[in-house]
XYZ file of C-alpha atoms in Angstrom:
380
model
C -10.312 16.010 -24.199
C -10.247 19.384 -25.901
C -7.560 19.558 -28.568
C -6.018 22.807 -27.335
C -6.527 23.152 -23.584
C -5.451 26.162 -21.616
C -2.135 25.834 -19.785
C -1.772 27.502 -16.386
C 0.876 27.179 -13.667
C -0.517 25.733 -10.440
C 0.064 28.884 -8.361
C -1.557 31.064 -11.048
C -4.850 29.193 -11.123
C -7.741 31.368 -9.926
C -8.696 30.902 -6.279
C -5.937 28.367 -5.695
C -3.539 28.735 -2.779
C -0.394 26.646 -2.488
C -0.425 26.754 1.288
C 2.866 24.978 1.852
C 4.147 21.941 3.688
C 3.557 21.001 7.264
C 5.355 19.820 10.391
C 9.115 19.410 10.076
C 10.039 18.271 13.595
C 7.036 16.502 15.155
C 8.947 15.452 18.267
C 7.512 12.651 20.355
C 4.214 11.241 19.179
C 1.207 11.622 21.457
C -1.600 9.000 21.434
C -4.024 11.756 22.437
C -2.648 14.332 20.019
C -3.605 15.679 16.598
C -3.427 13.226 13.656
C -0.664 14.026 11.152
C -0.784 12.795 7.565
C 2.517 11.642 6.078
C 3.652 10.882 2.547
C 3.216 7.166 3.234
C -0.474 7.728 4.004
C -1.170 8.808 0.412
C -1.366 6.126 -2.274
C -3.410 5.338 -5.379
C -5.243 8.638 -5.259
C -6.562 8.287 -1.725
C -5.575 8.582 1.915
C -4.837 5.324 3.717
C -4.646 6.299 7.364
C -5.039 2.927 9.053
C -2.000 3.650 11.260
C -2.541 7.234 12.323
C 0.409 9.126 13.777
C -0.539 11.790 16.315
C 1.556 14.764 17.405
C 1.270 16.934 20.473
C -1.384 19.655 20.304
C 1.179 22.426 20.694
C 3.177 21.078 17.739
C 0.124 20.981 15.478
C -1.049 24.387 16.646
C 2.334 25.851 15.704
C 1.406 25.086 12.062
C -2.099 26.572 11.742
C -1.862 27.101 7.976
C -1.646 23.386 7.320
C -4.604 22.357 9.457
C -6.722 20.398 7.004
C -10.145 21.192 5.645
C -12.319 18.783 3.706
C -11.474 19.073 0.009
C -7.840 20.126 0.469
C -5.456 18.650 -2.099
C -2.434 16.861 -0.648
C 0.649 16.205 -2.796
C 3.611 13.980 -1.882
C 6.929 15.854 -2.068
C 9.360 13.087 -1.060
C 9.813 9.621 -2.529
C 6.682 8.959 -4.593
C 6.552 12.582 -5.647
C 3.368 13.753 -7.315
C 1.061 11.234 -5.625
C -2.037 13.183 -4.653
C -5.264 12.755 -2.694
C -8.109 14.862 -1.367
C -8.793 15.285 2.340
C -12.263 14.160 3.368
C -14.601 15.206 6.191
C -12.874 12.678 8.487
C -9.592 14.613 8.107
C -10.878 18.011 9.279
C -8.348 19.723 11.585
C -5.650 17.114 10.988
C -2.194 18.385 10.109
C 0.414 17.259 7.585
C 4.091 16.396 7.676
C 6.775 18.322 5.812
C 6.822 15.565 3.171
C 3.342 16.641 2.026
C 2.260 19.859 0.300
C -1.186 21.311 0.893
C -3.069 23.048 -1.929
C -6.394 24.735 -1.222
C -8.940 25.432 -3.959
C -12.075 27.551 -3.681
C -13.741 25.352 -6.338
C -14.010 21.684 -5.232
C -14.294 20.584 -8.859
C -10.917 22.149 -9.650
C -9.331 20.285 -6.728
C -10.718 17.041 -8.103
C -9.346 17.818 -11.567
C -5.912 18.621 -10.139
C -5.795 15.254 -8.397
C -6.599 13.529 -11.675
C -4.143 15.674 -13.648
C -1.321 14.885 -11.240
C -1.801 11.182 -12.031
C -1.256 11.614 -15.784
C 2.085 10.507 -17.228
C 2.824 14.074 -18.359
C 2.416 15.542 -14.873
C 4.319 12.700 -13.212
C 7.190 13.066 -15.688
C 7.325 16.803 -15.019
C 7.512 16.178 -11.259
C 10.395 13.749 -11.794
C 12.358 16.235 -13.889
C 11.947 18.884 -11.196
C 12.922 16.603 -8.310
C 16.307 16.877 -6.645
C 18.393 14.443 -4.608
C 19.786 11.004 -5.308
C 19.126 9.057 -2.099
C 15.622 10.439 -1.592
C 13.982 12.312 -4.445
C 12.375 15.551 -3.279
C 10.142 18.039 -5.091
C 10.603 21.581 -3.806
C 7.586 23.711 -3.009
C 8.904 26.492 -5.250
C 8.990 24.089 -8.194
C 5.546 22.740 -7.375
C 4.097 26.243 -7.715
C 5.164 26.165 -11.378
C 3.532 22.818 -12.128
C 1.888 23.257 -15.556
C -1.771 22.281 -15.489
C -3.818 21.576 -18.617
C -7.340 22.953 -18.251
C -9.777 21.360 -20.693
C -13.415 22.377 -20.872
C -15.567 21.855 -17.801
C -17.483 19.182 -19.699
C -14.250 17.271 -20.320
C -13.241 17.662 -16.691
C -16.622 16.320 -15.532
C -16.347 13.358 -17.907
C -12.875 12.518 -16.600
C -14.083 12.738 -13.015
C -17.018 10.397 -13.691
C -14.832 7.768 -15.349
C -12.035 7.889 -12.754
C -14.531 7.898 -9.865
C -16.281 4.803 -11.236
C -12.982 2.933 -11.623
C -11.713 3.934 -8.181
C -15.033 3.136 -6.505
C -15.001 -0.397 -7.880
C -11.351 -0.815 -6.879
C -12.155 0.236 -3.306
C -14.941 -2.357 -3.173
C -12.506 -5.017 -4.374
C -9.967 -3.952 -1.741
C -12.602 -4.327 0.955
C -13.660 -7.749 -0.377
C -10.062 -8.969 -0.364
C -9.295 -7.658 3.137
C -12.519 -9.140 4.492
C -11.784 -12.540 2.940
C -8.334 -12.641 4.552
C -9.766 -11.503 7.896
C -12.353 -14.284 7.717
C -9.531 -16.749 7.137
C -7.847 -15.480 10.304
C -11.140 -15.743 12.198
C -11.814 -19.303 11.048
C -8.275 -20.248 12.019
C -8.896 -18.857 15.510
C -11.936 -21.106 15.845
C -10.067 -24.180 14.600
C -7.145 -23.806 17.025
C -9.379 -23.783 20.100
C -8.764 -27.550 20.222
C -5.015 -27.077 19.823
C -4.187 -28.102 23.390
C -4.976 -31.690 22.424
C -2.749 -31.754 19.331
C 0.806 -33.112 19.310
C 3.659 -30.608 19.572
C 5.991 -30.593 16.618
C 8.584 -28.214 15.222
C 8.153 -26.115 12.116
C 11.040 -28.125 10.684
C 8.951 -31.294 11.052
C 6.032 -29.915 9.036
C 7.857 -27.756 6.494
C 9.536 -29.543 3.628
C 12.337 -27.007 3.383
C 13.409 -23.619 4.720
C 16.112 -21.217 3.622
C 17.001 -17.543 3.779
C 18.311 -15.153 1.169
C 22.005 -14.367 1.377
C 22.491 -11.502 -1.081
C 21.018 -8.163 -1.948
C 19.037 -7.743 -5.130
C 21.310 -6.722 -8.027
C 21.181 -3.048 -8.920
C 20.570 -4.047 -12.554
C 19.235 -7.438 -13.528
C 17.437 -8.813 -16.547
C 14.382 -10.952 -16.006
C 14.439 -10.191 -12.262
C 10.675 -10.208 -11.751
C 11.130 -13.175 -9.396
C 13.255 -11.191 -6.941
C 11.645 -10.573 -3.554
C 13.121 -8.209 -0.982
C 11.899 -7.734 2.612
C 10.089 -4.538 1.594
C 7.984 -6.493 -0.919
C 6.571 -8.593 1.914
C 6.307 -5.765 4.448
C 4.473 -3.427 2.079
C 2.076 -6.021 0.710
C -1.442 -4.987 1.840
C -2.517 -8.642 1.665
C -0.499 -11.826 2.315
C 0.425 -12.379 -1.332
C 3.573 -11.492 -3.250
C 4.186 -11.812 -6.965
C 0.785 -13.226 -7.834
C 0.233 -13.415 -11.596
C -2.753 -14.420 -13.701
C -0.820 -17.348 -15.169
C 0.422 -18.837 -11.901
C -2.265 -21.481 -11.470
C -5.672 -21.846 -9.795
C -6.722 -18.851 -7.669
C -6.454 -20.464 -4.273
C -3.363 -22.648 -4.585
C -0.528 -21.280 -2.414
C 3.172 -21.826 -2.842
C 6.262 -20.931 -0.819
C 5.617 -18.863 2.300
C 7.827 -15.809 2.684
C 8.479 -14.546 6.220
C 10.055 -11.197 7.175
C 10.508 -9.815 10.732
C 10.239 -6.141 11.614
C 9.463 -4.056 14.698
C 8.359 -6.888 16.995
C 6.275 -8.678 14.372
C 6.740 -11.145 11.560
C 4.983 -10.601 8.259
C 4.098 -13.595 6.099
C 2.960 -13.853 2.492
C 2.586 -16.595 -0.090
C 4.124 -16.630 -3.543
C 2.809 -19.060 -6.135
C 5.743 -18.633 -8.470
C 9.411 -19.504 -8.235
C 11.218 -16.693 -6.458
C 14.715 -15.595 -5.576
C 14.887 -13.819 -2.255
C 17.309 -11.249 -0.961
C 18.780 -11.168 2.505
C 16.190 -10.806 5.245
C 13.556 -13.058 3.670
C 12.907 -16.554 5.046
C 11.334 -19.024 2.598
C 9.246 -21.952 3.866
C 8.306 -24.744 1.459
C 5.371 -26.760 2.911
C 5.400 -30.529 2.408
C 1.843 -30.585 1.073
C -0.475 -27.990 -0.399
C -3.052 -28.607 2.324
C -0.461 -27.469 4.906
C 0.334 -24.142 3.267
C -2.770 -22.156 4.236
C -2.602 -23.523 7.783
C 1.035 -22.469 8.134
C 0.293 -19.006 6.749
C -2.450 -18.365 9.303
C -0.427 -19.997 12.090
C 2.392 -17.522 11.476
C -0.031 -14.597 11.200
C -1.674 -15.543 14.507
C 1.725 -15.751 16.279
C 3.292 -12.709 14.660
C 4.572 -11.091 17.854
C 5.685 -14.337 19.487
C 7.650 -15.570 16.459
C 9.380 -12.200 16.045
C 11.355 -13.024 19.200
C 13.307 -15.559 17.131
C 14.777 -12.752 15.032
C 18.330 -11.520 15.543
C 20.685 -8.972 14.067
C 20.282 -5.210 13.731
C 16.793 -4.174 14.878
C 15.772 -7.850 14.884
C 15.554 -8.130 11.103
C 17.365 -11.442 10.620
C 15.344 -14.635 10.958
C 17.411 -17.786 10.368
C 15.947 -20.954 8.896
C 17.504 -22.957 11.725
C 15.976 -20.887 14.526
C 12.560 -20.882 12.902
C 12.645 -24.613 12.149
C 13.256 -25.376 15.841
C 10.205 -23.397 17.027
C 7.293 -25.582 18.111
C 3.759 -25.696 16.759
C 0.642 -27.635 17.774
C -0.060 -29.614 14.617
C -3.680 -30.622 13.865
C -4.881 -34.010 12.582
C -5.386 -34.562 8.871
C -9.157 -34.007 8.866
C -8.705 -30.571 10.437
C -6.042 -29.625 7.889
C -8.243 -30.734 4.991
C -11.330 -28.941 6.337
C -9.478 -25.682 6.945
C -7.693 -25.897 3.595
C -11.067 -26.065 1.839
C -12.345 -22.958 3.627
C -9.103 -21.034 3.192
C -8.866 -21.987 -0.467
C -12.262 -20.421 -1.186
C -11.614 -17.304 0.881
C -8.165 -16.602 -0.535
C -9.426 -17.476 -3.994
C -12.019 -14.691 -3.652
C -9.390 -12.264 -2.399
C -7.099 -13.081 -5.316
C -9.956 -12.708 -7.799
C -10.615 -9.217 -6.422
C -6.925 -8.395 -6.807
C -6.919 -9.608 -10.399
C -9.886 -7.410 -11.228
C -8.110 -4.471 -9.646
C -5.103 -5.049 -11.877
C -7.425 -4.792 -14.874
C -8.986 -1.630 -13.422
C -5.534 -0.163 -12.802
C -4.570 -0.772 -16.424
C -7.861 0.764 -17.571
C -7.247 3.817 -15.401
C -3.728 4.224 -16.802
C -4.991 4.052 -20.374
C -7.743 6.565 -19.675
C -5.315 8.974 -17.997
C -3.233 8.967 -21.171
C -6.272 10.147 -23.118
C -6.435 13.252 -20.916
C -3.041 14.458 -22.104
C -3.223 17.057 -24.862
C -1.763 16.013 -28.188
C -0.754 19.593 -28.939
C 0.572 22.545 -26.972
C 3.854 21.682 -25.239
C 4.115 21.898 -21.486
C 5.784 25.159 -20.519
C 9.121 24.849 -18.717
């Protein structure tokens, strides 16, 4: 990185237009409408639009300035403020929600540099200092226009882009490997249960060594609270693992199964370390290790059905008693052992990909720190 880069406010960069934010009141969603990107669709420098929200054509057309073009820079304004990603060819003519700012650059290379710069600790800290609100942190568009941007030489920008692109490309491959491994586990389970009509009916209580639910909220301040798991930790997990660490044992050995209901589904994940759970999380402790992977995939395959056991506000309370009384067709020992062997290898590969991504994430963070100038203070 050049020792003394040029500092320029975002809105003063040449051929850069801070277009603004998008749709404020989308109204009813329309399955045949225009896709709308939200703040939650932007994470880790890219757009994750697996669950696309669509708005009516007339709503999207009322916001023509925020109709996307390939290469547009999108910046989160609410919650995880400063998260940024670039729109791709697949996002042409989509629109954005009010929680997202759209920045348009004439030079695609500058847009790529801005995305990288927004991920540096300096830029993220600046966004935090400019944010307002206590319940939900929000970065105003007026403040965003004054975002100070360090502009190193084009050679330094190109070097940064090459390094970050290589790291992110490998991480995307690992994500795909992990998702595919879990999907294969689901598929194998579907094949195994085709003989389920011949298996004895038992209750989950019969095959689970213990079950309990959390009764308290996570403390606002707690020391050594890494073992705390809240419902959001399970719901937001992209894969069925929570709290996996490099020192928690062999790659494919599962532990307690954590179950959380929401919106007509139950989400399940395994944790291989001792955990304390807050209210809304059901913990299942399988009697034997060979049973754990089977139970995980059983719950995943019956997600909608088992959600009907939930009670309370919006069906977000799942009691240990109600779950323990639900029935399950339980396979013979040879089936459990065979499936456990397959699942162990598949989940072991998924976990290995996740571990490599943690290393890549740390490498990316260290490299981003090298992009920050050692001199020249950021203008207010």
